[in-house]
PDB file of N, CA and C in Angstrom:
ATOM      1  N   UNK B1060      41.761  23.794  61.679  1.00  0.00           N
ATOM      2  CA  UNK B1060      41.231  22.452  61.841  1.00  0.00           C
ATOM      3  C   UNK B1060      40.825  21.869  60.487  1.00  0.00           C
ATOM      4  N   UNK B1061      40.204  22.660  59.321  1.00  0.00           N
ATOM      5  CA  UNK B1061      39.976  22.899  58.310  1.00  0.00           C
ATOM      6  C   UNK B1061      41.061  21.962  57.469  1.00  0.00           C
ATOM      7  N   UNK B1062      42.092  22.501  57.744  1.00  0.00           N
ATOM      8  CA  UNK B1062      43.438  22.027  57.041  1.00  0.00           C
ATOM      9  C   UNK B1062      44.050  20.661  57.278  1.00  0.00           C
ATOM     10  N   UNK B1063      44.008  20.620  58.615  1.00  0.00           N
ATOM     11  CA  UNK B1063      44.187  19.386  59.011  1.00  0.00           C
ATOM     12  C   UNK B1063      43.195  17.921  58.441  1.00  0.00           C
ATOM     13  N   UNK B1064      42.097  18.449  58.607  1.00  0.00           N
ATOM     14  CA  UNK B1064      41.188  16.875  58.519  1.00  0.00           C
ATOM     15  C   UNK B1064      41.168  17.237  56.845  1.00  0.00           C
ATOM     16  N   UNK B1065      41.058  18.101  56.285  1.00  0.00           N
ATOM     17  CA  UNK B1065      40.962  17.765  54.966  1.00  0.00           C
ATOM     18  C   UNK B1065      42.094  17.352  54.272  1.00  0.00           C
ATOM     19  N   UNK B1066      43.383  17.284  54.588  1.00  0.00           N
ATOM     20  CA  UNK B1066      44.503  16.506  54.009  1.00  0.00           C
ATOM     21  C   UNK B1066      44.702  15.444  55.347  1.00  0.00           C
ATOM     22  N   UNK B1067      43.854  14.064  55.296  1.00  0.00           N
ATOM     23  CA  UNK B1067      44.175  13.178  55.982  1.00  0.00           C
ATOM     24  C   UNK B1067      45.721  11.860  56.235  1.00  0.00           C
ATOM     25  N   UNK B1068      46.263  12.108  54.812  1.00  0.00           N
ATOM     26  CA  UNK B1068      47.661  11.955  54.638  1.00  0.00           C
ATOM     27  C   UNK B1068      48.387  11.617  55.529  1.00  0.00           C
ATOM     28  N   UNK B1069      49.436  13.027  56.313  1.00  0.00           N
ATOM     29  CA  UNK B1069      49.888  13.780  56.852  1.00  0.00           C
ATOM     30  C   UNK B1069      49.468  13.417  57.955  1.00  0.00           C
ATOM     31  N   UNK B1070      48.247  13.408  58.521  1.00  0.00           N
ATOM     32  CA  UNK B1070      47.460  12.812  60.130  1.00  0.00           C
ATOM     33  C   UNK B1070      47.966  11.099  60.236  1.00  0.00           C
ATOM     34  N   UNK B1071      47.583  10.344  59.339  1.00  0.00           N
ATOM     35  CA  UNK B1071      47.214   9.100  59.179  1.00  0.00           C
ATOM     36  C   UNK B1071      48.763   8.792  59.606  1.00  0.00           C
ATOM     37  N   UNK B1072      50.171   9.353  58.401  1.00  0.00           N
ATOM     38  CA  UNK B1072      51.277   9.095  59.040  1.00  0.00           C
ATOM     39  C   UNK B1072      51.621   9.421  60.182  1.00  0.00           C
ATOM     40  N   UNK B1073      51.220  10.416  60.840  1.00  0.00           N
ATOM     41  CA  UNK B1073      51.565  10.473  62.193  1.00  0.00           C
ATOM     42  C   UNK B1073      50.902   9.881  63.371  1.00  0.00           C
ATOM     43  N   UNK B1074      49.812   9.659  63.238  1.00  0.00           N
ATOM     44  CA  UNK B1074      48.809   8.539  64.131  1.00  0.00           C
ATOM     45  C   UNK B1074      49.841   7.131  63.878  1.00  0.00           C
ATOM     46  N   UNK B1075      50.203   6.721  62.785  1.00  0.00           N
ATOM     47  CA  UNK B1075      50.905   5.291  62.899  1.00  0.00           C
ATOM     48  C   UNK B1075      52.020   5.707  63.154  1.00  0.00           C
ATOM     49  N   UNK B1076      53.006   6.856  63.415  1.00  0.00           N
ATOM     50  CA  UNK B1076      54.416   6.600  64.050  1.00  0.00           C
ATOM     51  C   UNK B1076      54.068   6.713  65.507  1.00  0.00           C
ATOM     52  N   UNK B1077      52.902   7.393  66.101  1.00  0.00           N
ATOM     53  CA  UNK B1077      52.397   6.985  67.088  1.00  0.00           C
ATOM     54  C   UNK B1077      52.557   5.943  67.920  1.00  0.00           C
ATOM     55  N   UNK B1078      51.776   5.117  66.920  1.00  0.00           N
ATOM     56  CA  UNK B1078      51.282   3.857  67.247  1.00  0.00           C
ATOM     57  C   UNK B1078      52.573   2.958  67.556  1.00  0.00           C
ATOM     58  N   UNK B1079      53.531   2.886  66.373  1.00  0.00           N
ATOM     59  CA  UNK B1079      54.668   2.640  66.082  1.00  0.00           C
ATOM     60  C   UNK B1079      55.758   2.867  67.241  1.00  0.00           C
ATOM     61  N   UNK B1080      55.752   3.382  67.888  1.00  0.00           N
ATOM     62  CA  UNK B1080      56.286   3.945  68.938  1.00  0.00           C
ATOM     63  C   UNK B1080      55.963   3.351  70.399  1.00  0.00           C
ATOM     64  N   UNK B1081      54.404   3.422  70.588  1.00  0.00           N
ATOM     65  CA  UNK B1081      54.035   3.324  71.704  1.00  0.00           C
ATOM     66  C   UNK B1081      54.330   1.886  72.043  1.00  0.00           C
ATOM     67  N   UNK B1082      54.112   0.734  70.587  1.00  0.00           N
ATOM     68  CA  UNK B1082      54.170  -0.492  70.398  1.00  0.00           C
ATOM     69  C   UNK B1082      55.635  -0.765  70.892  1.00  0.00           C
ATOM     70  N   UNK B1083      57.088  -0.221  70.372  1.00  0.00           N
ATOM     71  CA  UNK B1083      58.279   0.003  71.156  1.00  0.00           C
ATOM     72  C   UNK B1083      57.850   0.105  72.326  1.00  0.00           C
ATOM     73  N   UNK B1084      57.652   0.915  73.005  1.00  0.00           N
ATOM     74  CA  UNK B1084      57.510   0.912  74.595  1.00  0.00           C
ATOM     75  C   UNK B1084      56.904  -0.440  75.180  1.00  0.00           C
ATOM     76  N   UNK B1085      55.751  -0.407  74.502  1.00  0.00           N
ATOM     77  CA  UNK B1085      55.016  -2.042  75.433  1.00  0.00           C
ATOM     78  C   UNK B1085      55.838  -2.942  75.271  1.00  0.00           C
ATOM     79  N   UNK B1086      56.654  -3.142  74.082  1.00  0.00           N
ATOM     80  CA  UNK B1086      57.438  -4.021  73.652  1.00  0.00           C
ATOM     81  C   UNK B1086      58.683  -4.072  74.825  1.00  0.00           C
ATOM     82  N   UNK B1087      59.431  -3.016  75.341  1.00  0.00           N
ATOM     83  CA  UNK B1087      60.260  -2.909  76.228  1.00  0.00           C
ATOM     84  C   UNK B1087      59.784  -3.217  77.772  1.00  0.00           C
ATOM     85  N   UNK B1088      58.526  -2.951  77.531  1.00  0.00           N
ATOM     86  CA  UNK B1088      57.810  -3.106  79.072  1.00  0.00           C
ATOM     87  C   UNK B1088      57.612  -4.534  79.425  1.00  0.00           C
ATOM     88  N   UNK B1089      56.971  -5.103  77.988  1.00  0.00           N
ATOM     89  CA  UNK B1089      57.014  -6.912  77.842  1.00  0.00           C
ATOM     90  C   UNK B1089      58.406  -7.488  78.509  1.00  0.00           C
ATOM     91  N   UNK B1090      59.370  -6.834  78.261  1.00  0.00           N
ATOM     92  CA  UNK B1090      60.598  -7.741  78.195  1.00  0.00           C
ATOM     93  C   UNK B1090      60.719  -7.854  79.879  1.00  0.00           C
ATOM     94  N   UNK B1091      60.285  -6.700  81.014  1.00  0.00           N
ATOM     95  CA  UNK B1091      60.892  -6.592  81.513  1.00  0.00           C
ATOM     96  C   UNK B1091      58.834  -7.126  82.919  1.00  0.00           C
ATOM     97  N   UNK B1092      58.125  -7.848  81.926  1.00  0.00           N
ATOM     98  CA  UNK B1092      57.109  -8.354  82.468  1.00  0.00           C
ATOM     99  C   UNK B1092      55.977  -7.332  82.920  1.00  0.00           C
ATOM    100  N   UNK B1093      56.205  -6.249  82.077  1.00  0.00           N
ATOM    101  CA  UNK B1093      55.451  -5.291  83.133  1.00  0.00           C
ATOM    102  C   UNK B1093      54.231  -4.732  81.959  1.00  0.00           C
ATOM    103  N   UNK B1094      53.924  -5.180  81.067  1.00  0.00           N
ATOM    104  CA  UNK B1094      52.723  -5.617  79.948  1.00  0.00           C
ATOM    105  C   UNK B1094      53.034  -7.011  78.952  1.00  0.00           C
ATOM    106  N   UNK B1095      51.599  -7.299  78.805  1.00  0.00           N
ATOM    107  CA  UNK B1095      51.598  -8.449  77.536  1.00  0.00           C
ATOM    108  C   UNK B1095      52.190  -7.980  76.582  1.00  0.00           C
ATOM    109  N   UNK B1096      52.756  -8.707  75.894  1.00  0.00           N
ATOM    110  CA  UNK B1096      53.645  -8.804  74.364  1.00  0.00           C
ATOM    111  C   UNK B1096      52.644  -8.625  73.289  1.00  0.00           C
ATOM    112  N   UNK B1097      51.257  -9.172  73.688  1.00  0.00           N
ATOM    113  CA  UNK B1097      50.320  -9.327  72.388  1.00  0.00           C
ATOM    114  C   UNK B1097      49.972  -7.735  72.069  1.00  0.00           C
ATOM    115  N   UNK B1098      49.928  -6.730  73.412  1.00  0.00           N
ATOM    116  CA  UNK B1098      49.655  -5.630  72.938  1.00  0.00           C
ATOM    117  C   UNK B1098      50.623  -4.750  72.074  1.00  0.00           C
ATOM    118  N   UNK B1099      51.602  -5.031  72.164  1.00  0.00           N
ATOM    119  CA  UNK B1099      52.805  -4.450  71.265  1.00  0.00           C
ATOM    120  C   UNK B1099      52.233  -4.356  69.914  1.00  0.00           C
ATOM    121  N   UNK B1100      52.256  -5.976  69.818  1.00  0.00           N
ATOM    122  CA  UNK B1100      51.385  -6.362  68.077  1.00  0.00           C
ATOM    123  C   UNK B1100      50.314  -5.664  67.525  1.00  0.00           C
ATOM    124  N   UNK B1101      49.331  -5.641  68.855  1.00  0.00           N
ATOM    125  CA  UNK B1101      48.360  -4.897  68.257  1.00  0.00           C
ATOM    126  C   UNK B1101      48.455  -3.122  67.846  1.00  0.00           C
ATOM    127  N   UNK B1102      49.374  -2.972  68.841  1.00  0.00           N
ATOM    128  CA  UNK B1102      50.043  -1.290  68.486  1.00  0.00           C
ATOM    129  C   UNK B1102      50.249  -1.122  66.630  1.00  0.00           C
ATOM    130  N   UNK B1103      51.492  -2.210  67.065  1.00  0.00           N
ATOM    131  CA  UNK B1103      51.808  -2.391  65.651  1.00  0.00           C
ATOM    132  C   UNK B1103      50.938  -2.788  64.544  1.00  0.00           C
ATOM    133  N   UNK B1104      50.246  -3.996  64.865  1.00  0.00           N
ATOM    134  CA  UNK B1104      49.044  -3.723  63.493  1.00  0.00           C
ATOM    135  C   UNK B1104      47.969  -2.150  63.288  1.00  0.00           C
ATOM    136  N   UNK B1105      48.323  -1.796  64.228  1.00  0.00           N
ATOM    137  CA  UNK B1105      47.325  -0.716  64.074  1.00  0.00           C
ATOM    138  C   UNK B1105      47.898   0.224  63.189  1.00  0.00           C
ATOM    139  N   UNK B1106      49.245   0.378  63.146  1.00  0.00           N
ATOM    140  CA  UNK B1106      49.958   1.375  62.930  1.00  0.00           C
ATOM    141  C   UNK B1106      50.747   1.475  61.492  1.00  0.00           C
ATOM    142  N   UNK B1107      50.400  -0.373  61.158  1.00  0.00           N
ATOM    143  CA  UNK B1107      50.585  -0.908  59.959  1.00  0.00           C
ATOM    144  C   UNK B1107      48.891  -0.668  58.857  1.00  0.00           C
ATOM    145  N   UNK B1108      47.811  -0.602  59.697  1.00  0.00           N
ATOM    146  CA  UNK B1108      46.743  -0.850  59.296  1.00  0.00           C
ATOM    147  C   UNK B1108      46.837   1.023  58.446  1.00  0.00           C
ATOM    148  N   UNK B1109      47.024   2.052  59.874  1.00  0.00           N
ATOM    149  CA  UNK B1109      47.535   3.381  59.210  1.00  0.00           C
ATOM    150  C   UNK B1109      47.979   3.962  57.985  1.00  0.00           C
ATOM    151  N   UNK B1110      49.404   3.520  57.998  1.00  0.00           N
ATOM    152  CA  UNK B1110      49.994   3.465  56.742  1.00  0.00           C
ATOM    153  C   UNK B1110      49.064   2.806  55.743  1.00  0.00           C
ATOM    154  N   UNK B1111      48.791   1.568  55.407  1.00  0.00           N
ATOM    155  CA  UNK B1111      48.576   1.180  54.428  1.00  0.00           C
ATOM    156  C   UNK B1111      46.873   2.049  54.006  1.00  0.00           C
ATOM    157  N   UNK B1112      45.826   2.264  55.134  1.00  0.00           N
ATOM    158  CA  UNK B1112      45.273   3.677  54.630  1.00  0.00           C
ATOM    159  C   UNK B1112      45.756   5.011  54.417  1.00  0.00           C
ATOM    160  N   UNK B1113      46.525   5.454  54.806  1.00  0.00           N
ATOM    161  CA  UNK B1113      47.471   6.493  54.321  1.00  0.00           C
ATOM    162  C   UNK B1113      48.029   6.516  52.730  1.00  0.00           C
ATOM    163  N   UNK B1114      48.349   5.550  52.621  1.00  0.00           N
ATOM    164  CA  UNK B1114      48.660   5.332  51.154  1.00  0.00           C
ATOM    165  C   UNK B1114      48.011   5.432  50.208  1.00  0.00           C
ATOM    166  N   UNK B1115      46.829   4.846  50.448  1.00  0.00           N
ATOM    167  CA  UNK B1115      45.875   4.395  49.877  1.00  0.00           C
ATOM    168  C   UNK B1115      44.922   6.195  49.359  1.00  0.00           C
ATOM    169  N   UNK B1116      45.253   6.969  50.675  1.00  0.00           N
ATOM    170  CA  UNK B1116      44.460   8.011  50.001  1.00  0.00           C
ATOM    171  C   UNK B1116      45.102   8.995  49.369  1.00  0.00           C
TER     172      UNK B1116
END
């Protein structure tokens, strides 16, 4: 556990392909009326917000 939280990197990119992903799905679910579109975005900003802390550390 040790290893993990102390190289946050590595977490951070995978929490936003996560995100990145799940945002695809709502996005497919939108099309077909079965969630809002706005939540996609927010997937996606989240997942954009990720990365760009990821980078950053």
């Amino acid at each position: 556990m040790e290893e993990v939280l102390g190289n946050p990197r590595p977490l951070l990119f995978t929490l936003a392909l996560g995100a990145a992903l799940v945002g695809g799905l709502v996005m497919a679910f939108s099309a077909q009326k079965a969630a809002p579109r706005w939540l996609a975005y927010i997937f996606w900003l989240a997942a954009t917000l990720l990365i760009a802390l990821g980078l950053t550390r």
